[in-house]
PDB file of C-alpha atoms in Angstrom:
ATOM      1  CA  MET J   1      38.126  53.278 -30.565  1.00 41.00           C
ATOM      2  CA  ALA J   2      41.025  52.604 -32.524  1.00 40.00           C
ATOM      3  CA  SER J   3      43.445  53.938 -30.096  1.00 44.00           C
ATOM      4  CA  ASN J   4      43.141  50.322 -27.509  1.00 43.00           C
ATOM      5  CA  SER J   5      45.381  48.517 -29.766  1.00 40.00           C
ATOM      6  CA  SER J   6      47.962  50.640 -29.448  1.00 40.00           C
ATOM      7  CA  VAL J   7      47.293  52.026 -25.453  1.00 40.00           C
ATOM      8  CA  ILE J   8      46.921  48.054 -25.258  1.00 38.00           C
ATOM      9  CA  SER J   9      51.078  47.173 -26.266  1.00 42.00           C
ATOM     10  CA  VAL J  10      52.460  50.047 -24.527  1.00 41.00           C
ATOM     11  CA  GLY J  11      51.054  47.559 -21.197  1.00 41.00           C
ATOM     12  CA  PHE J  12      52.494  44.677 -22.713  1.00 44.00           C
ATOM     13  CA  SER J  13      55.948  46.727 -23.216  1.00 44.00           C
ATOM     14  CA  ALA J  14      56.733  46.339 -20.111  1.00 44.00           C
ATOM     15  CA  LYS J  15      56.535  42.745 -19.872  1.00 47.00           C
ATOM     16  CA  ASN J  16      53.876  41.927 -16.966  1.00 48.00           C
ATOM     17  CA  LEU J  17      50.918  41.145 -18.778  1.00 54.00           C
ATOM     18  CA  ASN J  18      51.781  37.579 -20.355  1.00 73.00           C
ATOM     19  CA  LEU J  19      48.722  36.462 -17.985  1.00 77.00           C
ATOM     20  CA  GLN J  20      46.162  39.349 -19.802  1.00 76.00           C
ATOM     21  CA  ALA J  21      47.545  38.876 -22.594  1.00 78.00           C
ATOM     22  CA  VAL J  22      47.076  35.330 -23.005  1.00 82.00           C
ATOM     23  CA  ILE J  23      43.582  36.539 -21.704  1.00 82.00           C
ATOM     24  CA  VAL J  24      42.766  39.130 -24.148  1.00 84.00           C
ATOM     25  CA  GLN J  25      43.738  36.376 -27.224  1.00 86.00           C
ATOM     26  CA  VAL J  26      41.409  33.644 -25.281  1.00 87.00           C
ATOM     27  CA  LEU J  27      38.735  36.305 -25.350  1.00 85.00           C
ATOM     28  CA  ILE J  28      38.850  37.107 -29.181  1.00 88.00           C
ATOM     29  CA  ALA J  29      38.953  34.607 -29.701  1.00 88.00           C
ATOM     30  CA  VAL J  30      36.086  33.019 -28.315  1.00 86.00           C
ATOM     31  CA  PHE J  31      34.102  36.261 -29.369  1.00 86.00           C
ATOM     32  CA  LEU J  32      35.394  35.265 -33.162  1.00 88.00           C
ATOM     33  CA  SER J  33      34.100  32.034 -33.039  1.00 86.00           C
ATOM     34  CA  ILE J  34      30.816  33.045 -32.129  1.00 83.00           C
ATOM     35  CA  ASN J  35      30.268  35.535 -34.763  1.00 85.00           C
ATOM     36  CA  LEU J  36      31.756  32.932 -37.796  1.00 86.00           C
ATOM     37  CA  PHE J  37      29.207  30.715 -36.391  1.00 82.00           C
ATOM     38  CA  LEU J  38      25.949  33.911 -36.740  1.00 83.00           C
ATOM     39  CA  ILE J  39      27.410  34.621 -40.096  1.00 85.00           C
ATOM     40  CA  SER J  40      27.358  30.618 -41.509  1.00 82.00           C
ATOM     41  CA  THR J  41      23.875  30.481 -40.475  1.00 80.00           C
ATOM     42  CA  PHE J  42      23.189  33.547 -41.447  1.00 81.00           C
ATOM     43  CA  PHE J  43      23.634  31.927 -45.206  1.00 82.00           C
ATOM     44  CA  ARG J  44      21.925  29.079 -44.019  1.00 78.00           C
ATOM     45  CA  ARG J  45      18.315  30.026 -44.961  1.00 77.00           C
ATOM     46  CA  GLU J  46      17.357  32.254 -47.218  1.00 78.00           C
ATOM     47  CA  VAL J  47      14.510  34.971 -45.047  1.00 77.00           C
ATOM     48  CA  PHE J  48      18.230  36.239 -43.645  1.00 79.00           C
ATOM     49  CA  TYR J  49      19.845  37.873 -46.660  1.00 80.00           C
ATOM     50  CA  THR J  50      16.518  39.023 -47.935  1.00 82.00           C
ATOM     51  CA  THR J  51      15.346  40.385 -45.094  1.00 84.00           C
ATOM     52  CA  MET J  52      16.856  44.159 -44.115  1.00 88.00           C
ATOM     53  CA  ARG J  53      17.554  43.778 -40.517  1.00 85.00           C
ATOM     54  CA  TYR J  54      19.370  40.535 -40.849  1.00 85.00           C
ATOM     55  CA  ILE J  55      21.628  42.310 -43.225  1.00 90.00           C
ATOM     56  CA  LEU J  56      22.397  44.815 -41.059  1.00 89.00           C
ATOM     57  CA  PHE J  57      23.166  42.479 -38.793  1.00 87.00           C
ATOM     58  CA  VAL J  58      25.865  40.390 -40.302  1.00 89.00           C
ATOM     59  CA  VAL J  59      27.156  43.514 -41.351  1.00 91.00           C
ATOM     60  CA  THR J  60      27.454  44.568 -37.452  1.00 89.00           C
ATOM     61  CA  LEU J  61      29.440  41.021 -37.664  1.00 88.00           C
ATOM     62  CA  LEU J  62      31.464  40.798 -40.618  1.00 91.00           C
ATOM     63  CA  SER J  63      32.596  44.226 -39.609  1.00 90.00           C
ATOM     64  CA  ASP J  64      33.360  43.122 -35.857  1.00 88.00           C
ATOM     65  CA  SER J  65      34.838  40.464 -37.150  1.00 89.00           C
ATOM     66  CA  LEU J  66      37.449  42.089 -38.989  1.00 90.00           C
ATOM     67  CA  PHE J  67      38.117  44.886 -36.378  1.00 88.00           C
ATOM     68  CA  LEU J  68      39.377  42.847 -34.041  1.00 88.00           C
ATOM     69  CA  ILE J  69      41.218  41.000 -36.099  1.00 89.00           C
ATOM     70  CA  MET J  70      42.962  43.669 -37.675  1.00 87.00           C
ATOM     71  CA  ALA J  71      43.228  45.617 -33.902  1.00 84.00           C
ATOM     72  CA  ASP J  72      44.919  42.482 -32.879  1.00 86.00           C
ATOM     73  CA  SER J  73      47.111  41.896 -35.227  1.00 85.00           C
ATOM     74  CA  LEU J  74      48.332  44.933 -34.425  1.00 84.00           C
ATOM     75  CA  LEU J  75      48.578  44.563 -31.006  1.00 80.00           C
ATOM     76  CA  LEU J  76      50.555  41.631 -31.077  1.00 82.00           C
ATOM     77  CA  LEU J  77      53.376  43.924 -33.519  1.00 82.00           C
ATOM     78  CA  SER J  78      53.356  46.196 -31.127  1.00 78.00           C
ATOM     79  CA  TYR J  79      53.910  43.775 -28.008  1.00 76.00           C
ATOM     80  CA  PHE J  80      56.826  41.481 -30.197  1.00 79.00           C
ATOM     81  CA  GLY J  81      58.261  44.810 -31.201  1.00 79.00           C
ATOM     82  CA  PHE J  82      57.101  43.705 -35.066  1.00 84.00           C
ATOM     83  CA  ALA J  83      58.335  46.723 -37.143  1.00 85.00           C
ATOM     84  CA  ILE J  84      56.702  46.889 -41.141  1.00 86.00           C
ATOM     85  CA  HIS J  85      56.736  49.069 -44.015  1.00 87.00           C
ATOM     86  CA  MET J  86      54.844  52.113 -43.158  1.00 86.00           C
ATOM     87  CA  TRP J  87      52.743  51.513 -46.945  1.00 87.00           C
ATOM     88  CA  LEU J  88      51.176  48.290 -44.174  1.00 88.00           C
ATOM     89  CA  CYS J  89      51.046  49.964 -41.601  1.00 87.00           C
ATOM     90  CA  LEU J  90      49.183  52.769 -43.330  1.00 87.00           C
ATOM     91  CA  ILE J  91      45.921  49.508 -44.831  1.00 88.00           C
ATOM     92  CA  LEU J  92      45.992  48.800 -40.541  1.00 87.00           C
ATOM     93  CA  TYR J  93      45.039  51.602 -39.932  1.00 87.00           C
ATOM     94  CA  ILE J  94      42.043  52.360 -42.690  1.00 89.00           C
ATOM     95  CA  ILE J  95      40.728  49.220 -41.931  1.00 89.00           C
ATOM     96  CA  LEU J  96      40.672  49.855 -37.925  1.00 87.00           C
ATOM     97  CA  SER J  97      39.305  53.361 -38.756  1.00 87.00           C
ATOM     98  CA  VAL J  98      36.246  52.872 -41.099  1.00 90.00           C
ATOM     99  CA  TYR J  99      35.035  49.878 -39.036  1.00 89.00           C
ATOM    100  CA  SER J 100      35.744  51.612 -35.645  1.00 83.00           C
ATOM    101  CA  PHE J 101      31.902  53.681 -37.283  1.00 87.00           C
ATOM    102  CA  VAL J 102      30.524  51.296 -39.753  1.00 90.00           C
ATOM    103  CA  THR J 103      29.237  49.414 -36.521  1.00 85.00           C
ATOM    104  CA  PRO J 104      28.075  52.477 -34.276  1.00 84.00           C
ATOM    105  CA  LEU J 105      26.181  53.518 -37.594  1.00 89.00           C
ATOM    106  CA  THR J 106      25.284  49.626 -38.656  1.00 89.00           C
ATOM    107  CA  LEU J 107      23.352  49.948 -35.086  1.00 84.00           C
ATOM    108  CA  THR J 108      21.817  53.216 -35.584  1.00 86.00           C
ATOM    109  CA  ALA J 109      20.702  51.596 -39.108  1.00 89.00           C
ATOM    110  CA  MET J 110      19.257  49.090 -37.588  1.00 86.00           C
ATOM    111  CA  SER J 111      17.781  50.867 -34.637  1.00 84.00           C
ATOM    112  CA  LEU J 112      15.977  52.714 -37.475  1.00 88.00           C
ATOM    113  CA  GLU J 113      14.981  50.210 -38.972  1.00 87.00           C
ATOM    114  CA  ARG J 114      12.358  48.763 -36.360  1.00 84.00           C
ATOM    115  CA  TYR J 115      11.580  52.427 -36.260  1.00 86.00           C
ATOM    116  CA  VAL J 116      10.045  51.713 -39.456  1.00 88.00           C
ATOM    117  CA  ALA J 117       8.976  48.442 -38.863  1.00 85.00           C
ATOM    118  CA  ILE J 118       6.467  49.634 -35.806  1.00 83.00           C
ATOM    119  CA  CYS J 119       5.626  53.172 -36.648  1.00 85.00           C
ATOM    120  CA  MET J 120       5.508  52.841 -39.981  1.00 86.00           C
ATOM    121  CA  PRO J 121       4.355  49.254 -40.871  1.00 83.00           C
ATOM    122  CA  LEU J 122       2.812  50.450 -44.323  1.00 85.00           C
ATOM    123  CA  ARG J 123       5.891  51.388 -45.820  1.00 86.00           C
ATOM    124  CA  HIS J 124       7.967  49.128 -43.821  1.00 85.00           C
ATOM    125  CA  ALA J 125       8.403  46.594 -46.843  1.00 85.00           C
ATOM    126  CA  GLU J 126       8.502  49.780 -49.610  1.00 86.00           C
ATOM    127  CA  LEU J 127      11.362  51.224 -47.474  1.00 85.00           C
ATOM    128  CA  CYS J 128      13.581  48.008 -45.252  1.00 86.00           C
ATOM    129  CA  ASN J 129      14.111  45.852 -48.303  1.00 87.00           C
ATOM    130  CA  THR J 130      17.222  43.970 -50.206  1.00 88.00           C
ATOM    131  CA  ARG J 131      18.630  46.481 -52.187  1.00 89.00           C
ATOM    132  CA  GLY J 132      17.719  49.398 -49.737  1.00 89.00           C
ATOM    133  CA  ALA J 133      19.693  47.923 -46.968  1.00 90.00           C
ATOM    134  CA  LEU J 134      22.564  47.207 -49.906  1.00 92.00           C
ATOM    135  CA  LYS J 135      21.944  51.014 -50.472  1.00 92.00           C
ATOM    136  CA  LEU J 136      22.467  52.063 -46.793  1.00 93.00           C
ATOM    137  CA  ILE J 137      25.788  50.065 -46.718  1.00 94.00           C
ATOM    138  CA  PHE J 138      27.221  51.849 -49.163  1.00 94.00           C
ATOM    139  CA  ILE J 139      26.445  55.357 -47.076  1.00 94.00           C
ATOM    140  CA  ILE J 140      27.529  53.773 -43.244  1.00 94.00           C
ATOM    141  CA  HIS J 141      30.798  53.048 -45.080  1.00 94.00           C
ATOM    142  CA  SER J 142      31.121  56.319 -46.444  1.00 94.00           C
ATOM    143  CA  ILE J 143      30.575  58.520 -43.985  1.00 92.00           C
ATOM    144  CA  SER J 144      32.547  56.438 -41.904  1.00 90.00           C
ATOM    145  CA  ALA J 145      35.521  56.925 -44.271  1.00 91.00           C
ATOM    146  CA  VAL J 146      34.911  61.036 -43.501  1.00 89.00           C
ATOM    147  CA  PRO J 147      37.571  60.850 -40.537  1.00 86.00           C
ATOM    148  CA  CYS J 148      40.048  58.566 -41.958  1.00 87.00           C
ATOM    149  CA  THR J 149      40.145  60.295 -44.727  1.00 88.00           C
ATOM    150  CA  VAL J 150      40.329  63.843 -42.665  1.00 87.00           C
ATOM    151  CA  ASN J 151      44.242  62.519 -41.174  1.00 85.00           C
ATOM    152  CA  LEU J 152      45.460  60.962 -44.542  1.00 86.00           C
ATOM    153  CA  CYS J 153      44.937  64.173 -45.949  1.00 87.00           C
ATOM    154  CA  ILE J 154      46.208  65.594 -43.017  1.00 86.00           C
ATOM    155  CA  PHE J 155      48.973  63.594 -42.536  1.00 84.00           C
ATOM    156  CA  SER J 156      50.035  62.814 -47.007  1.00 84.00           C
ATOM    157  CA  ALA J 157      50.226  66.765 -46.863  1.00 84.00           C
ATOM    158  CA  ALA J 158      53.295  67.210 -43.776  1.00 82.00           C
ATOM    159  CA  VAL J 159      55.681  64.488 -44.571  1.00 81.00           C
ATOM    160  CA  SER J 160      58.038  63.156 -47.761  1.00 79.00           C
ATOM    161  CA  PHE J 161      56.823  60.003 -49.985  1.00 79.00           C
ATOM    162  CA  SER J 162      59.393  58.104 -49.360  1.00 80.00           C
ATOM    163  CA  ILE J 163      58.086  57.615 -45.374  1.00 81.00           C
ATOM    164  CA  TYR J 164      56.156  54.820 -46.828  1.00 78.00           C
ATOM    165  CA  SER J 165      58.909  53.037 -48.085  1.00 81.00           C
ATOM    166  CA  GLN J 166      59.721  53.109 -44.291  1.00 83.00           C
ATOM    167  CA  SER J 167      59.859  50.335 -41.798  1.00 84.00           C
ATOM    168  CA  ARG J 168      58.285  50.889 -37.952  1.00 82.00           C
ATOM    169  CA  VAL J 169      56.329  49.590 -35.269  1.00 80.00           C
ATOM    170  CA  CYS J 170      53.191  50.369 -36.167  1.00 82.00           C
ATOM    171  CA  SER J 171      50.215  52.340 -34.126  1.00 76.00           C
ATOM    172  CA  VAL J 172      47.682  54.433 -34.685  1.00 74.00           C
ATOM    173  CA  GLU J 173      49.038  57.605 -33.400  1.00 73.00           C
ATOM    174  CA  THR J 174      51.855  57.335 -36.121  1.00 78.00           C
ATOM    175  CA  PHE J 175      49.435  59.025 -38.387  1.00 80.00           C
ATOM    176  CA  LEU J 176      48.708  61.689 -36.010  1.00 76.00           C
ATOM    177  CA  LEU J 177      52.101  64.348 -36.261  1.00 79.00           C
ATOM    178  CA  PHE J 178      50.107  67.352 -34.233  1.00 79.00           C
ATOM    179  CA  SER J 179      48.321  67.838 -31.167  1.00 76.00           C
ATOM    180  CA  TRP J 180      45.457  69.184 -32.530  1.00 80.00           C
ATOM    181  CA  GLN J 181      44.746  66.097 -34.454  1.00 77.00           C
ATOM    182  CA  GLY J 182      43.989  63.718 -31.681  1.00 72.00           C
ATOM    183  CA  HIS J 183      41.971  66.929 -30.469  1.00 77.00           C
ATOM    184  CA  LEU J 184      39.913  66.815 -33.669  1.00 81.00           C
ATOM    185  CA  ARG J 185      39.855  63.161 -34.349  1.00 78.00           C
ATOM    186  CA  SER J 186      38.050  63.476 -30.764  1.00 76.00           C
ATOM    187  CA  ALA J 187      35.720  66.154 -31.648  1.00 81.00           C
ATOM    188  CA  ILE J 188      34.446  63.696 -34.305  1.00 82.00           C
ATOM    189  CA  SER J 189      33.854  61.264 -32.787  1.00 78.00           C
ATOM    190  CA  GLN J 190      31.847  62.875 -30.375  1.00 79.00           C
ATOM    191  CA  PHE J 191      30.049  64.454 -32.714  1.00 85.00           C
ATOM    192  CA  PHE J 192      29.036  61.315 -34.861  1.00 84.00           C
ATOM    193  CA  PHE J 193      28.001  60.030 -31.275  1.00 80.00           C
ATOM    194  CA  LEU J 194      25.905  62.570 -30.628  1.00 85.00           C
ATOM    195  CA  ILE J 195      24.019  62.068 -34.201  1.00 88.00           C
ATOM    196  CA  ILE J 196      23.747  57.966 -33.163  1.00 84.00           C
ATOM    197  CA  PHE J 197      22.997  59.099 -29.874  1.00 82.00           C
ATOM    198  CA  THR J 198      19.977  61.818 -30.769  1.00 88.00           C
ATOM    199  CA  ILE J 199      18.536  58.968 -33.667  1.00 87.00           C
ATOM    200  CA  ILE J 200      18.704  56.007 -30.800  1.00 83.00           C
ATOM    201  CA  VAL J 201      16.933  58.178 -28.212  1.00 84.00           C
ATOM    202  CA  PHE J 202      13.773  59.806 -30.512  1.00 87.00           C
ATOM    203  CA  SER J 203      13.883  55.767 -31.568  1.00 84.00           C
ATOM    204  CA  TYR J 204      13.239  54.837 -28.684  1.00 80.00           C
ATOM    205  CA  VAL J 205       9.905  58.311 -28.010  1.00 83.00           C
ATOM    206  CA  GLN J 206       8.515  57.244 -30.452  1.00 85.00           C
ATOM    207  CA  ILE J 207       8.366  53.251 -29.747  1.00 80.00           C
ATOM    208  CA  MET J 208       7.058  53.525 -27.146  1.00 79.00           C
ATOM    209  CA  LYS J 209       4.759  55.700 -27.866  1.00 80.00           C
ATOM    210  CA  VAL J 210       3.108  53.146 -29.990  1.00 79.00           C
ATOM    211  CA  ALA J 211       3.660  50.417 -27.163  1.00 72.00           C
ATOM    212  CA  LYS J 212       1.617  52.703 -25.102  1.00 73.00           C
ATOM    213  CA  THR J 213      -1.080  52.451 -27.778  1.00 75.00           C
ATOM    214  CA  ALA J 214      -1.027  49.570 -29.361  1.00 65.00           C
ATOM    215  CA  SER J 215      -2.194  45.707 -28.149  1.00 61.00           C
ATOM    216  CA  GLY J 216      -2.218  42.052 -28.330  1.00 59.00           C
ATOM    217  CA  GLU J 217       0.494  40.620 -30.205  1.00 59.00           C
ATOM    218  CA  ASN J 218       0.828  44.256 -31.693  1.00 62.00           C
ATOM    219  CA  LYS J 219       2.061  44.620 -28.123  1.00 64.00           C
ATOM    220  CA  LYS J 220       3.829  42.289 -27.660  1.00 68.00           C
ATOM    221  CA  SER J 221       6.298  43.126 -30.623  1.00 67.00           C
ATOM    222  CA  THR J 222       6.420  46.698 -29.849  1.00 70.00           C
ATOM    223  CA  TRP J 223       8.245  45.701 -27.394  1.00 71.00           C
ATOM    224  CA  LYS J 224      10.080  43.762 -28.070  1.00 70.00           C
ATOM    225  CA  GLY J 225      11.521  46.153 -30.239  1.00 68.00           C
ATOM    226  CA  LEU J 226      11.658  48.800 -28.267  1.00 72.00           C
ATOM    227  CA  ARG J 227      13.484  46.371 -25.961  1.00 74.00           C
ATOM    228  CA  THR J 228      16.584  46.639 -28.942  1.00 71.00           C
ATOM    229  CA  VAL J 229      16.419  49.585 -29.489  1.00 74.00           C
ATOM    230  CA  ILE J 230      17.549  49.871 -25.325  1.00 77.00           C
ATOM    231  CA  LEU J 231      20.124  47.347 -25.984  1.00 75.00           C
ATOM    232  CA  HIS J 232      21.294  49.291 -28.875  1.00 70.00           C
ATOM    233  CA  GLY J 233      21.382  52.662 -26.613  1.00 74.00           C
ATOM    234  CA  LEU J 234      24.185  50.609 -24.067  1.00 77.00           C
ATOM    235  CA  GLN J 235      25.650  48.481 -27.166  1.00 73.00           C
ATOM    236  CA  LEU J 236      26.388  52.870 -28.119  1.00 73.00           C
ATOM    237  CA  LEU J 237      26.742  53.870 -25.362  1.00 76.00           C
ATOM    238  CA  LEU J 238      29.993  51.810 -24.128  1.00 73.00           C
ATOM    239  CA  GLY J 239      31.405  52.787 -27.020  1.00 67.00           C
ATOM    240  CA  LEU J 240      31.185  55.895 -26.144  1.00 69.00           C
ATOM    241  CA  ILE J 241      32.591  55.562 -23.124  1.00 73.00           C
ATOM    242  CA  GLN J 242      35.524  54.495 -24.873  1.00 70.00           C
ATOM    243  CA  LEU J 243      35.488  57.807 -25.905  1.00 64.00           C
ATOM    244  CA  TRP J 244      36.641  59.722 -22.460  1.00 71.00           C
ATOM    245  CA  CYS J 245      38.744  56.870 -21.202  1.00 72.00           C
ATOM    246  CA  GLY J 246      42.075  58.315 -23.250  1.00 67.00           C
ATOM    247  CA  PHE J 247      41.326  61.434 -20.280  1.00 70.00           C
ATOM    248  CA  ILE J 248      40.781  59.547 -17.744  1.00 77.00           C
ATOM    249  CA  GLU J 249      44.004  57.195 -18.956  1.00 74.00           C
ATOM    250  CA  ALA J 250      46.277  60.809 -19.188  1.00 72.00           C
ATOM    251  CA  ALA J 251      45.574  61.859 -15.704  1.00 78.00           C
ATOM    252  CA  VAL J 252      45.489  58.177 -14.289  1.00 81.00           C
ATOM    253  CA  LEU J 253      49.084  58.124 -15.488  1.00 76.00           C
ATOM    254  CA  LYS J 254      50.633  60.868 -13.696  1.00 79.00           C
ATOM    255  CA  VAL J 255      49.976  58.755 -10.681  1.00 82.00           C
ATOM    256  CA  ASN J 256      51.328  55.719 -11.390  1.00 80.00           C
ATOM    257  CA  LEU J 257      52.307  53.378 -14.074  1.00 77.00           C
ATOM    258  CA  THR J 258      50.749  50.011 -13.041  1.00 78.00           C
ATOM    259  CA  LEU J 259      48.045  51.199 -11.860  1.00 82.00           C
ATOM    260  CA  TYR J 260      47.927  53.468 -15.307  1.00 78.00           C
ATOM    261  CA  ILE J 261      48.862  49.563 -17.398  1.00 76.00           C
ATOM    262  CA  ASN J 262      45.794  48.001 -15.373  1.00 80.00           C
ATOM    263  CA  VAL J 263      43.176  50.801 -16.035  1.00 83.00           C
ATOM    264  CA  ARG J 264      43.839  50.546 -19.763  1.00 79.00           C
ATOM    265  CA  TYR J 265      43.634  47.197 -19.653  1.00 80.00           C
ATOM    266  CA  PHE J 266      40.246  46.986 -18.093  1.00 84.00           C
ATOM    267  CA  ASN J 267      38.863  49.776 -20.448  1.00 81.00           C
ATOM    268  CA  TYR J 268      41.110  47.334 -23.736  1.00 80.00           C
ATOM    269  CA  VAL J 269      38.337  44.546 -22.060  1.00 80.00           C
ATOM    270  CA  MET J 270      35.616  46.470 -21.104  1.00 80.00           C
ATOM    271  CA  PHE J 271      34.673  48.944 -23.393  1.00 78.00           C
ATOM    272  CA  PHE J 272      37.101  48.211 -26.941  1.00 78.00           C
ATOM    273  CA  LEU J 273      35.900  44.166 -26.810  1.00 78.00           C
ATOM    274  CA  ALA J 274      32.228  43.859 -24.499  1.00 76.00           C
ATOM    275  CA  PRO J 275      30.669  46.164 -26.556  1.00 76.00           C
ATOM    276  CA  ARG J 276      31.600  44.023 -29.827  1.00 76.00           C
ATOM    277  CA  CYS J 277      30.140  40.822 -28.599  1.00 72.00           C
ATOM    278  CA  LEU J 278      26.084  41.766 -27.163  1.00 70.00           C
ATOM    279  CA  SER J 279      25.028  41.877 -31.068  1.00 66.00           C
ATOM    280  CA  PRO J 280      25.173  37.820 -31.387  1.00 68.00           C
ATOM    281  CA  LEU J 281      23.507  38.625 -27.982  1.00 68.00           C
ATOM    282  CA  ILE J 282      20.673  40.872 -29.054  1.00 66.00           C
ATOM    283  CA  TYR J 283      19.975  39.358 -32.473  1.00 65.00           C
ATOM    284  CA  GLY J 284      21.451  35.619 -32.406  1.00 64.00           C
ATOM    285  CA  LEU J 285      19.672  34.223 -29.250  1.00 67.00           C
ATOM    286  CA  ARG J 286      17.009  37.205 -28.875  1.00 67.00           C
ATOM    287  CA  ASP J 287      15.320  36.546 -31.996  1.00 68.00           C
ATOM    288  CA  GLU J 288      13.306  33.918 -32.402  1.00 70.00           C
ATOM    289  CA  LEU J 289      13.402  32.987 -35.880  1.00 72.00           C
ATOM    290  CA  PHE J 290      17.252  33.617 -35.615  1.00 71.00           C
ATOM    291  CA  TYR J 291      17.477  31.103 -32.536  1.00 71.00           C
ATOM    292  CA  GLN J 292      15.470  28.687 -34.746  1.00 74.00           C
ATOM    293  CA  ALA J 293      18.070  28.512 -37.483  1.00 72.00           C
ATOM    294  CA  LEU J 294      20.762  28.418 -35.011  1.00 69.00           C
ATOM    295  CA  LYS J 295      19.021  25.732 -32.560  1.00 71.00           C
ATOM    296  CA  SER J 296      18.380  23.529 -35.793  1.00 71.00           C
ATOM    297  CA  TYR J 297      21.649  24.288 -37.196  1.00 63.00           C
ATOM    298  CA  ALA J 298      23.608  22.512 -34.341  1.00 58.00           C
ATOM    299  CA  TRP J 299      20.820  19.829 -33.968  1.00 56.00           C
ATOM    300  CA  ARG J 300      22.101  19.013 -37.236  1.00 58.00           C
ATOM    301  CA  GLN J 301      25.795  19.554 -36.955  1.00 57.00           C
ATOM    302  CA  LYS J 302      25.594  17.202 -33.797  1.00 58.00           C
ATOM    303  CA  ILE J 303      23.915  14.614 -35.955  1.00 54.00           C
ATOM    304  CA  LYS J 304      26.173  14.632 -38.243  1.00 56.00           C
ATOM    305  CA  HIS J 305      28.884  14.401 -36.096  1.00 55.00           C
ATOM    306  CA  LEU J 306      27.597  11.224 -34.439  1.00 52.00           C
ATOM    307  CA  ILE J 307      26.867   9.660 -38.320  1.00 54.00           C
ATOM    308  CA  THR J 308      30.104  10.036 -38.487  1.00 61.00           C
ATOM    309  CA  LYS J 309      31.003   8.478 -34.943  1.00 58.00           C
ATOM    310  CA  LEU J 310      29.331   5.813 -35.927  1.00 55.00           C
ATOM    311  CA  LYS J 311      30.770   4.785 -39.097  1.00 55.00           C
ATOM    312  CA  HIS J 312      34.061   5.140 -38.004  1.00 56.00           C
ATOM    313  CA  ASP J 313      33.376   2.383 -35.635  1.00 54.00           C
ATOM    314  CA  LYS J 314      31.550   0.379 -37.775  1.00 54.00           C
ATOM    315  CA  THR J 315      34.567   0.707 -40.384  1.00 59.00           C
ATOM    316  CA  LEU J 316      37.228  -0.421 -37.030  1.00 55.00           C
ATOM    317  CA  GLY J 317      34.574  -2.989 -35.799  1.00 54.00           C
ATOM    318  CA  ARG J 318      34.771  -4.830 -39.394  1.00 55.00           C
ATOM    319  CA  THR J 319      38.506  -4.516 -39.888  1.00 56.00           C
ATOM    320  CA  LYS J 320      38.613  -5.894 -36.510  1.00 54.00           C
ATOM    321  CA  THR J 321      37.017  -8.994 -37.583  1.00 56.00           C
ATOM    322  CA  VAL J 322      38.932  -9.084 -40.343  1.00 47.00           C
ATOM    323  CA  THR J 323      41.599  -9.588 -38.428  1.00 56.00           C
ATOM    324  CA  GLN J 324      40.497 -11.882 -36.421  1.00 55.00           C
ATOM    325  CA  GLN J 325      39.206 -13.995 -39.049  1.00 55.00           C
ATOM    326  CA  ARG J 326      42.816 -13.925 -40.404  1.00 55.00           C
ATOM    327  CA  ARG J 327      44.496 -15.053 -37.948  1.00 56.00           C
TER     328      ARG J 327
END
């Protein structure tokens, strides 16, 4: 996943993607603004940070936001050809590598939470509490760090310690010294997504069974949970397709360089940015409680802005009156 940051830099170096570079920056700014708004809403109600699914939701928002900031920083550094110390490049690589897996694994955990809530309602309060959410977040980050740890062990064993004091244009591929490392990284990623896909399908099938036998409000809630799992599956599918983009791009590169640049740009927007804007849509707008909180917060902001404007107008009016009286 993180390789796309260096992928796009290859196209940008040709200096013919200025408009596309601006579009990417605008899209990232919009996504980060939406995420920031949702994160601020999350901390305004106690029910959100004491409920597992909302805690996991904000983890995806924080993960995506951090990932986008770091990936975009790396993209801009590559675009302008800035060289940075290898130790700083290493930090960027670790963040990108770890958080490229945190969101998919968290989405999987959210699907399992829906499975427990619908198929095992009597155990939901026991399993899906705040303490359980914190343990789950720790496990997710630990698992996400495995591919990064493997690559760093290989890198550290193959280079001298002095390389960390050198300056280079940073890219993820800097830490892939051997061709087989790329295949290993791809294999690990596909293994992760195979497990994730299996869990998503399992959750879907089990919730579907309950949906067929449910009635009334239970049926409505069950079908809503089922649609949420489907959307998580779509989000993960876009991320899974990204793993195959490299093979497509390698074939296109042999045909035409301009087509190669355009294909990589499309892949970056479609399979890198798009999956990270779906989380706000799935929970930020579809979840009734969170949506009501968003509306309430938005109205408060409008009222506050209106009051501030009225106060300003009132103060301005008084100033004009005093000025006229003095004259």
